[in-house]
Every structure is written in C-alpha cells, then in structure tokens.
Amino acid sequence: MHLWKKLATHQAKIKNRSILSLFDETRAAEFSVQADELLFDYSKINLDKTGRDLLLSLAEETGVAARREAMFSGARINETEDRAVLHTALRNLEGSLWVDNEDVMPGIRETLSRMEVFAEIVRSGEFVGQGGPITDVVNIGIGGSDLGPAMATLALAPYHNGPKCHFVSNIDGAQIADTLIQLDPATTLLVIASKTFTTVETMTNAETARLWMTASVADPAAQIVALSSATEKTAEWGIAPERVFGFEDWVGGRYSLWGPIGLSLMLAIGPDQFRELLAGAATMDQHFRATPFEQNMPVMLALTGIWHRQVCGCPTRAILPYDQRLARLPAYLQQLEMESNGKRVAMDGRDLTVPSGPVVWGEPGTNGQHAFYQLIHQGTDIIPAEFIAPRHAHEPDLEHQHHLLLANCLAQSEALMRGRNLSEARQMMADRGLKGGERDRQARHRVFPGNRPSTTLLMPQLTPFTLGQLIALYEHRVFVEGAILGINSFDQWGVELGKELAQDLVPMVAGAESAEGKDGSTQMLLSYLKS
Ligand code: F6P
C-alpha cells in the first residue's frame, strides 16, 4: 500500500488513543532527539513506533537524503528559478565548493571579512557620519531582508554593544516616520537591504530616508550602504561599490541572514558573536547532513510536522517560545515556512494529493497563555503546539522569574496532554459546594479534553550559537517537509500577483485613472477612498 495511505489508515486506527497511555519507562528517551546541547522532545504527541517507522519510510522513499546532498553540493534544486540553494555555504566557511565551474567559497569569505572590517570601523567610531560616530543604524528591507536580522537582533539583546539598530519594512509611511523622528541624521547609518534592489517598499522607504538625510547632511551617500545581489541597480542608485555588500542569487531571501543581510545584526553584536551565530548554524548543518534520520533533529521535527498537518489534517501549528526575546521568531518562521511550503503544485507541475504546509503562528509565553491558549486547550480544532525554551536566562538576579517561566512552559504541555475529565471537574465543583444539575453544568465548562499534541525544544541559553542552531534547525525542517511533499521550497510565485495588481491600482487610488474594468467591490472601495 502507498505510504500516505498506510499512514492515514494507521492514524484512523489510533486517533482517539490517549497520548498519556503511551508513556512507559522508555518513551521519553525513545521519542526525543539530541543535537549537541539541544533537546527535542516529541513524546507528547500521538505517535507510536509504527507511525514513526511509516514516516521514516516516507522520508526515505521521497528521496530526502539525495535531495539534501544535492542542496549542500550546489545542484540547481530551485528548478522554477533555475538556481542552486546554498545559504549553508555562508556558514560552512572552510574548503571549496564548486558551482558552475567556480569555487564560490573565496568570494563568501572575502565578503564576510569586508563586512567585519566595516562593522569594526563603525562600532569603534573610526567611521564617522557628519555629526561624529554612528549611534543608530536603520535597516531598510522587507521579508527576508528584514525578518531575519530583526528577529535575531531582538533575540540577542544581551550581546548588543554597538550602535542601536532599527528596522523599517512596511510601505506604510507611519513606520519610517516613527523611526526617523527619534534619530539624528548626522549620526545615523542607512542600511538598504534588498536582494533585488527593486522591491517597492524598500526602494520607497530608502528614498524617504535619503531625503530625510539630505536635508541636514552634506554627503548622505557616505552614510548609506547597500546589501544586494543587484550591483548594477545599487550603482544606479548612487551607492559606491565599496559601500555594497553583495551576494549570489543562490541565497534565497528568507535564508539570507547568514551573509550581507546580517550586517545590521553584526553591527549590533560585533563580528565575533556573528561568527558564533554562523558556527551554531554550521553545527546544525553537520548534524543534519550526517545523522541517521531517526536521530536527526531537523528530520524528526519535520516528520512531526508532516504527521500533524498532512496525516492528522491539523491546519495550523503554533510556535510558542518561552523567551520574550524570541518574540519575532513566529513572524520569522511564518515567512520561512509559509513562503517555502505554502504551495499546491508539486515540482512536476501536478496538484499535491495532500495538504500544503500549515498556517504558522504564535507569540511568546506566558503572554499567549492570557490570550489564545484558551482555544488551544478547549477549542474544537487541534493545534499542535511547539514550545521552545532556554534552560538559563541572562538575568541572574531574576532567576525566580525564569523558574516561573519554565514551570509555565512545562505546565502547558502537560495540561494539553493530560486534560481534565468530567468526573474530576464535577469533583472540583462539588468541593466548591455545588450540587446536582448546577454542579454538572458548571463542570462541563471546566473539562479539558486533553490529548492535544505538543513538542518541546530546550536549549542551554539563548546565545548567538544556539540561535544559529535553532534557525538552521527550522530551515532544514522546512527543507525536509518540502522534499517529502515534492514541492520547490525555494521559489515564491504566490507573492507576485498582488504586487502586479497593486501597481495597476496606484493611479486609481491617487485618482489619476478610472477604475473601469475593476470588479464591483474594488470599484466601491476605490470610490469610498476617493470621496
Ligand atoms: O515578495 C517576497 C519577497 O521576494 C521575499 O521572498 C523576499 O524576502 C522579499 O520579497 C524581499 O525581497 P528583496 O530582498 O529583493 O527586497
């Protein structure tokens, strides 16, 4: 029988089984994986050895291992854009890697050292703006040119010892206005981050920022750098080649934090800590490349994803970091996962026969507990939850708060699995003095169905190294899920249509063109906006 069918049959058989009943003395050890000092526990999901074996066979049968090697060795696996996928080369810095008869490693190492030299002169104050050393950096970019550095800069706040970094992404002028108003143009560095250097949001914001700077700085070009693959466009925009940090087309936007797009982060934490981030990611790459599937953390994280989404049919997954500094991780993973695997057509052009990747969403705990966990515990949908927490915080004086945070994280996964049955709820109500029908009615509201799946990823502490591991872990998870589904995780055609239509609509919104030919709803909305 086809493996997807076998999985479906198995799932139908066990779907009402209690997860708690699966626990014997060995389950926790057997349904968890360690990579370096990270621990991934997937024992609190309704997966047994039979299910896991089927998933592992699926990974074998769909050629994950061969595709993984193809990616690492620079084959053009992004077939719809005819590109290699080599973000891993940005962090595995030793040796050679040949793409189209060219060793790409010397170029990668050279760009990294140019970034380091530049970061050092800015951080030391040797590089000056018109008003003196740089105090603030404004990273102007969107999508992969924003989410990675913004997420990582927030995550690594304890390591900041450089200029303050601000991130502007939205075309909404409110964001750039609110950012620039706090800053002195004479001591600000503008970092224009755009792989293509054509993205309308970024180029519009960059122009706004340049005008802001021009009003009070004699030579604004001296305080602007570009991070881009499109060197002819950066030149057209007036940025000198020595102020451009380039990268190749085989670095996808949402995988680009590791190279020039990481410059703002490097300015904040310094080159040494940035190298730690790269080293952490490289460690995860080596683990992913060399470890048998059953002990392979990205593979097992991916298989839990496939189990919940494609086999059990859960439409979403919640990312729940118990670390406030990972507040932007869910947004970062939304792009990484949904732009990569939100596809309904397989590599061969045929429709998928199983659902595409899930909706990814989340917020840090414990904030989420006081907002949407209600639905995760008692709603009618099953939402697989992915908890992430560090053993140690960075605030030794506030250890009691960290203990409370961790206790909450563990309590949530326990509560989701264990639940509270009707007789326990009845007893609770009886203890509060309720009787008969009223006791039963109140009890029903206090029942937790339980048996709700969650996984937990623990790390020693949120450091540049572990953050590198964490991001690479999720990148490879996305890769494995995409390979199993047979889709191209590295293109993003689904973002194009809206961009094209927006261009047509600009003159209509501005009132310079009639809305004739548009549908009735769009015409009505335009007429409201113009009135
Ligand atoms: O519109 C989607 C997208 O192409 C993302 O994939 C990318 O990260 C983002 O836009 C920004 O692109 P660029 O770096 O070329 O400005």
Coordinates of C-alpha atoms and ligand atoms in Angstrom, one line a residue:
M1 CA 0.0 0.0 0.0
H2 CA 1.1 3.6 -0.7
L3 CA 2.8 5.1 2.4
W4 CA 0.4 8.1 2.6
K5 CA -2.5 5.6 2.7
K6 CA -0.8 3.4 5.3
L7 CA -0.2 6.5 7.4
A8 CA -3.9 7.5 7.1
T9 CA -5.1 4.0 8.0
H10 CA -2.8 3.9 11.0
Q11 CA -3.9 7.4 12.1
A12 CA -7.6 6.5 11.8
K13 CA -7.0 3.5 14.0
I14 CA -5.2 5.3 16.8
K15 CA -6.6 8.8 16.6
N16 CA -8.6 8.5 19.8
R17 CA -5.9 6.8 21.8
S18 CA -4.6 8.6 24.9
I19 CA -1.1 10.0 24.4
L20 CA -0.6 9.7 28.1
S21 CA -1.2 5.9 27.9
L22 CA 1.8 5.6 25.5
F23 CA 4.2 6.5 28.3
D24 CA 6.3 3.7 29.7
E25 CA 9.7 4.0 31.2
T26 CA 11.4 4.4 27.9
R27 CA 9.1 6.6 25.8
A28 CA 10.5 10.0 26.7
A29 CA 14.0 8.8 25.8
E30 CA 12.9 7.0 22.6
F31 CA 10.8 9.8 21.3
S32 CA 13.3 12.6 21.8
V33 CA 16.4 13.6 20.0
Q34 CA 19.5 15.5 21.0
A35 CA 21.8 17.6 18.7
D36 CA 24.7 19.0 20.5
E37 CA 23.1 20.5 23.6
L38 CA 19.6 20.9 22.1
L39 CA 16.9 18.6 23.2
F40 CA 13.8 18.0 21.1
D41 CA 11.1 16.1 22.9
Y42 CA 8.3 14.8 20.7
S43 CA 7.0 12.2 23.1
K44 CA 3.8 14.2 23.9
I45 CA 2.2 13.6 20.5
N46 CA 0.0 10.7 19.4
L47 CA 2.8 8.9 17.5
D48 CA 4.0 5.4 18.2
K49 CA 6.8 3.3 16.7
T50 CA 4.6 2.1 13.8
G51 CA 3.6 5.6 12.9
R52 CA 7.2 6.8 13.2
D53 CA 8.5 3.9 11.0
L54 CA 6.0 4.8 8.3
L55 CA 7.1 8.4 8.5
L56 CA 10.7 7.4 8.3
S57 CA 10.0 5.2 5.3
L58 CA 8.2 8.2 3.7
A59 CA 11.3 10.3 4.1
E60 CA 13.4 7.5 2.6
E61 CA 11.1 6.9 -0.3
T62 CA 10.7 10.5 -1.2
G63 CA 14.4 10.9 -1.6
V64 CA 15.1 13.4 1.2
A65 CA 18.7 12.2 1.6
A66 CA 19.6 12.6 -2.1
R67 CA 17.9 16.0 -2.2
R68 CA 19.8 17.1 0.9
E69 CA 23.1 16.2 -0.7
A70 CA 22.0 17.9 -3.9
M71 CA 21.4 21.1 -1.9
F72 CA 24.6 21.1 0.0
S73 CA 26.7 20.3 -3.1
G74 CA 25.3 23.2 -5.1
A75 CA 22.9 21.5 -7.6
R76 CA 20.2 23.7 -9.1
I77 CA 17.4 22.3 -6.9
N78 CA 15.4 25.5 -7.2
E79 CA 14.1 24.4 -10.6
T80 CA 11.5 27.0 -11.2
E81 CA 14.1 29.7 -10.9
D82 CA 17.0 27.6 -12.2
R83 CA 19.2 28.3 -9.1
A84 CA 21.3 26.5 -6.6
V85 CA 20.3 26.7 -2.9
L86 CA 23.4 27.5 -1.0
H87 CA 22.7 29.5 2.1
T88 CA 24.5 26.8 4.0
A89 CA 27.8 27.8 2.3
L90 CA 27.6 31.1 4.1
R91 CA 28.2 29.4 7.4
N92 CA 30.4 26.4 6.5
L93 CA 33.3 28.6 5.7
E94 CA 36.2 26.1 5.2
G95 CA 37.2 24.5 1.9
S96 CA 35.9 24.8 -1.6
L97 CA 32.5 24.5 -3.2
W98 CA 32.2 24.4 -7.0
V99 CA 29.2 25.9 -8.7
D100 CA 29.2 26.2 -12.5
N101 CA 33.0 25.6 -12.5
E102 CA 33.7 28.3 -10.0
D103 CA 34.7 27.8 -6.4
V104 CA 32.3 30.1 -4.5
M105 CA 34.0 29.9 -1.1
P106 CA 36.7 32.5 -1.6
G107 CA 34.1 35.1 -2.5
I108 CA 32.0 34.2 0.5
R109 CA 35.0 34.5 2.8
E110 CA 36.0 37.8 1.3
T111 CA 32.6 39.4 1.6
L112 CA 32.4 38.2 5.3
S113 CA 35.7 39.8 6.0
R114 CA 34.7 43.1 4.3
M115 CA 31.6 43.1 6.4
E116 CA 33.7 42.5 9.5
V117 CA 36.1 45.3 8.7
F118 CA 33.2 47.7 8.1
A119 CA 31.4 46.6 11.2
E120 CA 34.5 47.2 13.3
I121 CA 35.2 50.7 12.0
V122 CA 31.6 51.6 12.6
R123 CA 31.5 50.1 16.0
S124 CA 34.8 51.6 17.1
G125 CA 33.8 55.1 16.0
E126 CA 36.5 55.3 13.3
F127 CA 33.8 55.5 10.7
V128 CA 32.0 58.8 11.3
G129 CA 28.9 60.4 10.0
Q130 CA 28.7 64.2 9.5
G131 CA 28.0 64.5 13.2
G132 CA 30.5 62.0 14.6
P133 CA 30.5 58.3 15.3
I134 CA 27.4 56.3 14.3
T135 CA 24.9 56.0 17.1
D136 CA 22.0 54.5 15.1
V137 CA 21.5 52.1 12.2
V138 CA 18.3 52.0 10.2
N139 CA 17.9 48.7 8.3
I140 CA 15.5 49.2 5.4
G141 CA 14.3 46.0 3.9
I142 CA 11.3 43.7 3.9
G143 CA 10.5 40.0 4.1
G144 CA 13.8 38.0 4.2
S145 CA 15.7 41.3 4.2
D146 CA 14.1 42.3 7.4
L147 CA 12.6 39.5 9.4
G148 CA 15.9 37.5 9.9
P149 CA 18.1 40.4 11.1
A150 CA 15.2 42.0 13.1
M151 CA 14.3 38.7 14.8
A152 CA 18.0 37.9 15.6
T153 CA 18.8 41.4 16.8
L154 CA 16.0 41.3 19.3
A155 CA 16.9 37.7 20.3
L156 CA 20.5 38.7 21.0
A157 CA 19.8 41.9 23.0
P158 CA 22.2 40.8 25.8
Y159 CA 25.1 40.9 23.3
H160 CA 24.4 44.4 21.9
N161 CA 27.5 46.6 22.3
G162 CA 27.3 48.6 19.0
P163 CA 25.0 51.2 17.5
K164 CA 21.3 50.9 18.1
C165 CA 19.6 49.1 15.2
H166 CA 16.1 50.0 14.0
F167 CA 14.2 48.1 11.3
V168 CA 11.9 49.6 8.8
S169 CA 10.0 47.4 6.4
N170 CA 6.4 48.5 5.7
I171 CA 5.4 50.7 2.9
D172 CA 3.2 52.4 5.4
G173 CA 4.9 55.7 6.0
A174 CA 4.0 55.5 9.6
Q175 CA 6.8 53.1 10.3
I176 CA 9.6 55.1 8.8
A177 CA 8.2 58.4 10.2
D178 CA 8.0 57.0 13.7
T179 CA 11.6 55.6 13.4
L180 CA 13.3 58.6 11.9
I181 CA 11.7 61.1 14.2
Q182 CA 13.8 59.7 17.1
L183 CA 17.1 59.9 15.2
D184 CA 19.8 62.4 14.3
P185 CA 20.6 62.1 10.5
A186 CA 24.2 63.2 11.2
T187 CA 25.0 60.1 13.3
T188 CA 22.8 57.6 11.5
L189 CA 23.8 54.9 9.0
L190 CA 21.2 53.7 6.5
V191 CA 21.5 50.1 5.5
I192 CA 19.4 49.4 2.4
A193 CA 18.8 45.6 2.3
S194 CA 17.3 44.2 -0.8
K195 CA 18.4 41.2 -2.8
T196 CA 16.8 42.5 -6.0
F197 CA 17.0 46.3 -5.2
T198 CA 13.6 46.7 -6.8
T199 CA 11.2 45.8 -4.0
V200 CA 8.8 48.8 -4.0
E201 CA 8.5 49.0 -0.2
T202 CA 12.3 49.1 0.3
M203 CA 13.1 51.4 -2.5
T204 CA 10.3 53.8 -1.4
N205 CA 11.5 53.8 2.2
A206 CA 15.1 54.2 1.1
E207 CA 14.2 57.3 -0.9
T208 CA 12.3 58.7 2.0
A209 CA 15.3 58.1 4.3
R210 CA 17.7 59.6 1.9
L211 CA 15.7 62.7 1.6
W212 CA 15.5 63.0 5.3
M213 CA 19.2 62.7 5.5
T214 CA 19.8 65.1 2.6
A215 CA 18.0 67.8 4.5
S216 CA 20.8 68.1 7.0
V217 CA 23.8 66.0 5.9
A218 CA 26.1 67.4 3.1
D219 CA 27.1 63.9 1.8
P220 CA 24.4 61.4 2.5
A221 CA 25.9 58.8 0.2
A222 CA 28.7 58.5 2.7
Q223 CA 26.2 57.3 5.3
I224 CA 24.4 54.7 3.2
V225 CA 25.3 51.1 2.5
A226 CA 23.5 48.5 0.4
L227 CA 23.2 44.8 0.8
S228 CA 22.2 43.4 -2.5
S229 CA 22.8 41.0 -5.4
A230 CA 21.9 43.6 -7.9
T231 CA 25.1 45.7 -8.1
E232 CA 24.2 47.5 -11.3
K233 CA 21.0 48.7 -9.5
T234 CA 22.9 49.8 -6.4
A235 CA 25.2 51.8 -8.7
E236 CA 22.3 53.4 -10.5
W237 CA 21.0 54.4 -7.0
G238 CA 24.3 56.1 -6.4
I239 CA 25.9 53.8 -3.9
A240 CA 29.7 53.4 -4.4
P241 CA 30.9 49.8 -4.9
E242 CA 32.9 49.8 -1.6
R243 CA 29.6 50.5 0.2
V244 CA 27.9 47.5 -1.3
F245 CA 27.9 44.0 0.2
G246 CA 26.8 41.6 -2.4
F247 CA 25.6 38.0 -2.5
E248 CA 24.7 35.5 -5.2
D249 CA 21.3 34.5 -6.5
W250 CA 21.7 31.1 -4.8
V251 CA 21.0 32.8 -1.4
G252 CA 17.2 32.9 -1.1
G253 CA 15.7 36.0 0.6
R254 CA 14.3 34.1 3.6
Y255 CA 17.5 32.2 4.0
S256 CA 19.8 35.2 3.8
L257 CA 20.5 36.2 7.4
W258 CA 23.9 34.4 7.3
G259 CA 25.5 36.8 4.7
P260 CA 25.4 40.5 4.0
I261 CA 21.7 40.7 5.0
G262 CA 23.1 40.0 8.6
L263 CA 25.1 43.2 8.5
S264 CA 22.8 45.2 10.9
L265 CA 22.9 42.3 13.4
M266 CA 26.7 42.2 13.1
L267 CA 26.8 46.0 13.8
A268 CA 24.8 45.4 16.9
I269 CA 26.6 42.4 18.3
G270 CA 30.1 42.5 16.7
P271 CA 31.8 40.2 14.2
D272 CA 32.9 37.6 16.9
Q273 CA 29.4 37.0 18.1
F274 CA 28.2 37.0 14.5
R275 CA 30.7 34.2 13.8
E276 CA 29.2 32.3 16.8
L277 CA 25.8 32.5 15.1
L278 CA 27.3 31.1 11.9
A279 CA 29.1 28.4 13.9
G280 CA 25.9 27.3 15.6
A281 CA 24.2 27.0 12.2
A282 CA 27.1 25.1 10.8
T283 CA 26.9 22.6 13.7
M284 CA 23.3 22.0 12.8
D285 CA 24.1 21.6 9.2
Q286 CA 26.7 18.9 10.0
H287 CA 24.2 17.2 12.3
F288 CA 21.5 17.3 9.6
R289 CA 23.9 16.0 6.9
A290 CA 25.5 13.2 8.9
T291 CA 23.0 11.8 11.4
P292 CA 20.7 8.9 10.7
F293 CA 17.1 10.0 10.2
E294 CA 15.8 8.6 13.5
Q295 CA 18.3 10.7 15.5
N296 CA 18.3 13.6 13.1
M297 CA 16.6 16.6 14.7
P298 CA 15.5 18.5 11.6
V299 CA 14.2 15.3 10.1
M300 CA 12.3 14.3 13.2
L301 CA 10.9 17.9 13.7
A302 CA 9.8 17.7 10.0
L303 CA 8.2 14.3 10.5
T304 CA 6.1 15.6 13.4
G305 CA 5.1 18.4 11.1
I306 CA 4.1 16.0 8.4
W307 CA 2.3 13.8 10.9
H308 CA 0.2 16.7 12.2
R309 CA -0.5 18.5 9.0
Q310 CA -0.7 16.0 6.2
V311 CA -1.7 12.9 8.2
C312 CA -3.8 14.2 11.0
G313 CA -5.1 17.2 9.0
C314 CA -4.4 19.9 11.6
P315 CA -4.5 23.2 9.6
T316 CA -2.1 25.3 11.8
R317 CA 0.8 25.0 14.1
A318 CA 1.6 27.3 17.0
I319 CA 5.2 28.4 17.7
L320 CA 5.4 29.2 21.4
P321 CA 8.8 30.4 22.5
Y322 CA 9.1 30.8 26.3
D323 CA 11.6 33.6 25.8
Q324 CA 10.5 37.2 25.3
R325 CA 13.5 37.9 23.1
L326 CA 12.2 35.3 20.6
A327 CA 9.1 37.5 20.2
R328 CA 9.7 37.8 16.4
L329 CA 10.5 34.2 15.9
P330 CA 6.9 33.3 15.0
A331 CA 6.8 36.0 12.3
Y332 CA 10.2 34.9 11.0
L333 CA 9.0 31.3 10.8
Q334 CA 5.9 32.4 9.1
Q335 CA 7.9 33.6 6.1
L336 CA 10.4 30.7 6.3
E337 CA 7.7 28.0 6.4
M338 CA 4.7 29.6 4.6
E339 CA 6.6 31.2 1.8
S340 CA 8.6 28.0 1.3
N341 CA 5.9 25.3 1.7
G342 CA 2.7 27.1 1.0
K343 CA 2.4 25.5 -2.4
R344 CA -0.3 23.5 -4.0
V345 CA 1.7 22.2 -7.0
A346 CA 4.5 19.7 -6.9
M347 CA 7.8 20.0 -8.7
D348 CA 6.4 18.1 -11.7
G349 CA 3.6 20.7 -12.1
R350 CA 0.9 18.4 -10.7
D351 CA -1.5 19.2 -7.9
L352 CA -0.5 17.9 -4.5
T353 CA -2.6 15.0 -3.3
V354 CA -2.1 16.0 0.4
P355 CA -2.4 19.4 2.0
S356 CA 0.4 22.0 1.6
G357 CA 2.3 23.3 4.6
P358 CA 0.3 24.6 7.6
V359 CA -0.5 28.1 8.8
V360 CA 2.2 29.0 11.3
W361 CA 1.6 31.5 14.1
G362 CA 2.4 32.2 17.7
E363 CA 3.5 34.5 20.4
P364 CA 5.9 34.1 23.3
G365 CA 4.6 32.5 26.5
T366 CA 3.4 33.4 29.0
N367 CA 1.7 36.3 27.1
G368 CA -0.1 33.8 24.8
Q369 CA -1.5 32.0 27.8
H370 CA -3.5 35.0 28.7
A371 CA -4.7 35.5 25.1
F372 CA -5.2 32.5 22.8
Y373 CA -4.3 29.4 24.8
Q374 CA -8.0 29.1 25.7
L375 CA -8.7 27.9 22.2
I376 CA -5.7 25.6 22.1
H377 CA -7.0 23.9 25.3
Q378 CA -10.7 23.9 24.7
G379 CA -11.5 24.8 21.1
T380 CA -12.7 22.3 18.5
D381 CA -9.6 22.4 16.4
I382 CA -6.4 20.5 17.3
I383 CA -3.5 22.9 17.2
P384 CA -0.1 21.2 17.5
A385 CA 2.0 23.4 19.8
E386 CA 5.8 23.8 19.5
F387 CA 7.3 25.0 22.8
I388 CA 10.8 26.4 22.8
A389 CA 12.7 27.4 25.9
P390 CA 16.2 28.1 27.2
R391 CA 17.4 26.5 30.5
H392 CA 19.1 29.7 31.6
A393 CA 18.1 33.3 31.2
H394 CA 20.5 36.2 31.0
E395 CA 19.3 37.9 34.2
P396 CA 20.9 36.1 37.2
D397 CA 19.1 38.5 39.6
L398 CA 15.7 37.4 38.2
E399 CA 16.1 33.7 38.4
H400 CA 12.8 33.2 40.2
Q401 CA 11.1 34.8 37.2
H402 CA 12.8 32.4 34.9
H403 CA 11.7 29.4 37.0
L404 CA 8.2 30.7 36.8
L405 CA 8.5 31.0 33.0
L406 CA 9.9 27.4 32.7
A407 CA 7.3 26.0 35.0
N408 CA 4.6 27.6 32.9
C409 CA 6.1 26.1 29.7
L410 CA 6.1 22.6 31.1
A411 CA 2.7 23.1 32.7
Q412 CA 1.2 23.9 29.3
S413 CA 2.4 20.8 27.6
E414 CA 1.3 18.7 30.5
A415 CA -2.1 20.3 30.6
L416 CA -2.6 19.9 26.9
M417 CA -1.8 16.2 27.1
R418 CA -3.4 15.3 30.4
G419 CA -6.5 17.5 30.3
R420 CA -9.2 17.3 33.0
N421 CA -12.1 14.8 32.7
L422 CA -15.7 15.3 33.6
S423 CA -15.6 13.4 36.9
E424 CA -12.5 15.5 38.0
A425 CA -14.3 18.7 37.0
R426 CA -17.5 17.5 38.9
Q427 CA -15.5 16.8 42.0
M428 CA -14.0 20.3 41.8
M429 CA -17.4 21.8 41.6
A430 CA -18.7 19.6 44.4
D431 CA -15.8 20.8 46.6
R432 CA -16.9 24.3 45.9
G433 CA -20.4 23.4 47.3
L434 CA -22.3 23.0 44.0
K435 CA -24.8 20.2 43.7
G436 CA -26.9 18.3 41.1
G437 CA -27.6 19.9 37.7
E438 CA -25.8 23.1 38.5
R439 CA -22.7 21.2 39.5
D440 CA -22.8 19.2 36.3
R441 CA -23.4 22.3 34.1
Q442 CA -20.5 24.2 35.6
A443 CA -18.3 21.1 35.5
R444 CA -18.8 20.8 31.7
H445 CA -17.2 24.2 31.2
R446 CA -14.2 23.1 33.2
V447 CA -13.4 20.0 31.2
F448 CA -10.2 20.0 29.2
P449 CA -10.4 17.3 26.6
G450 CA -6.6 16.8 26.7
N451 CA -4.8 14.5 24.3
R452 CA -3.6 17.6 22.5
P453 CA -0.2 17.3 20.9
S454 CA 2.9 19.4 21.7
T455 CA 6.6 19.2 21.2
T456 CA 9.3 20.9 23.3
L457 CA 12.7 22.1 22.2
L458 CA 15.1 23.0 25.0
M459 CA 18.4 24.8 24.7
P460 CA 21.0 25.8 27.3
Q461 CA 20.6 29.5 26.8
L462 CA 19.7 31.9 24.0
T463 CA 23.1 32.8 22.7
P464 CA 24.4 33.6 19.2
F465 CA 25.5 29.9 18.9
T466 CA 22.2 28.4 19.9
L467 CA 20.2 30.9 17.9
G468 CA 22.2 29.8 14.9
Q469 CA 21.4 26.2 15.7
L470 CA 17.7 27.0 16.2
I471 CA 17.3 28.9 12.9
A472 CA 19.2 26.2 10.9
L473 CA 17.1 23.5 12.5
Y474 CA 13.9 25.2 11.3
E475 CA 15.4 25.9 7.8
H476 CA 16.2 22.2 7.5
R477 CA 12.8 21.2 8.8
V478 CA 11.2 23.2 6.1
F479 CA 13.6 21.6 3.6
V480 CA 12.6 18.0 4.7
E481 CA 8.9 18.8 4.7
G482 CA 9.2 20.3 1.2
A483 CA 11.2 17.3 -0.1
I484 CA 8.6 14.9 1.3
L485 CA 5.8 16.9 -0.4
G486 CA 7.8 17.0 -3.6
I487 CA 7.5 20.8 -3.9
N488 CA 10.0 23.5 -4.6
S489 CA 10.5 25.2 -1.2
F490 CA 12.8 27.9 -2.7
D491 CA 10.5 29.9 -5.0
Q492 CA 7.7 32.2 -4.1
W493 CA 5.5 32.8 -7.1
G494 CA 2.5 33.3 -4.9
V495 CA 3.6 36.8 -3.9
E496 CA 3.6 38.1 -7.5
L497 CA 0.0 38.6 -8.5
G498 CA -0.8 41.0 -5.6
K499 CA 2.3 43.0 -6.4
E500 CA 1.3 43.4 -10.1
L501 CA -2.3 44.4 -9.3
A502 CA -1.0 46.9 -6.7
Q503 CA 1.0 48.7 -9.4
D504 CA -2.2 49.0 -11.6
L505 CA -4.1 50.3 -8.6
V506 CA -1.8 53.1 -7.6
P507 CA -3.1 55.6 -10.1
M508 CA -6.7 54.6 -9.3
V509 CA -6.1 55.2 -5.6
A510 CA -4.5 58.5 -6.4
G511 CA -7.5 59.5 -8.5
A512 CA -5.5 59.8 -11.7
E513 CA -7.1 56.9 -13.5
S514 CA -10.6 55.5 -13.7
A515 CA -11.5 52.2 -12.0
E516 CA -13.3 51.0 -15.1
G517 CA -12.9 47.3 -15.7
K518 CA -12.4 46.5 -12.0
D519 CA -14.9 44.3 -10.1
G520 CA -17.8 45.9 -8.3
S521 CA -16.3 45.5 -4.9
T522 CA -13.0 47.1 -5.9
Q523 CA -14.8 50.0 -7.6
M524 CA -16.9 50.6 -4.5
L525 CA -13.8 50.6 -2.2
L526 CA -11.9 52.9 -4.5
S527 CA -14.8 55.3 -4.6
Y528 CA -15.0 55.3 -0.8
L529 CA -11.2 56.0 -0.6
K530 CA -11.5 58.9 -3.1
S531 CA -14.6 60.5 -1.6
Ligands
F6P1 O1 7.9 39.4 -2.0 C1 8.5 38.3 -1.4 C2 10.0 38.6 -1.4 O2 10.5 38.3 -2.7 C3 10.7 37.7 -0.4 O3 10.9 36.4 -0.8 C4 11.9 38.5 -0.1 O4 12.5 38.1 1.1 C5 11.3 39.9 0.0 O5 10.4 39.9 -1.0 C6 12.3 41.0 -0.2 O6 13.0 40.9 -1.4 P1 14.3 41.8 -1.7 O7 15.3 41.4 -0.7 O8 14.7 41.5 -3.1 O9 13.9 43.2 -1.5

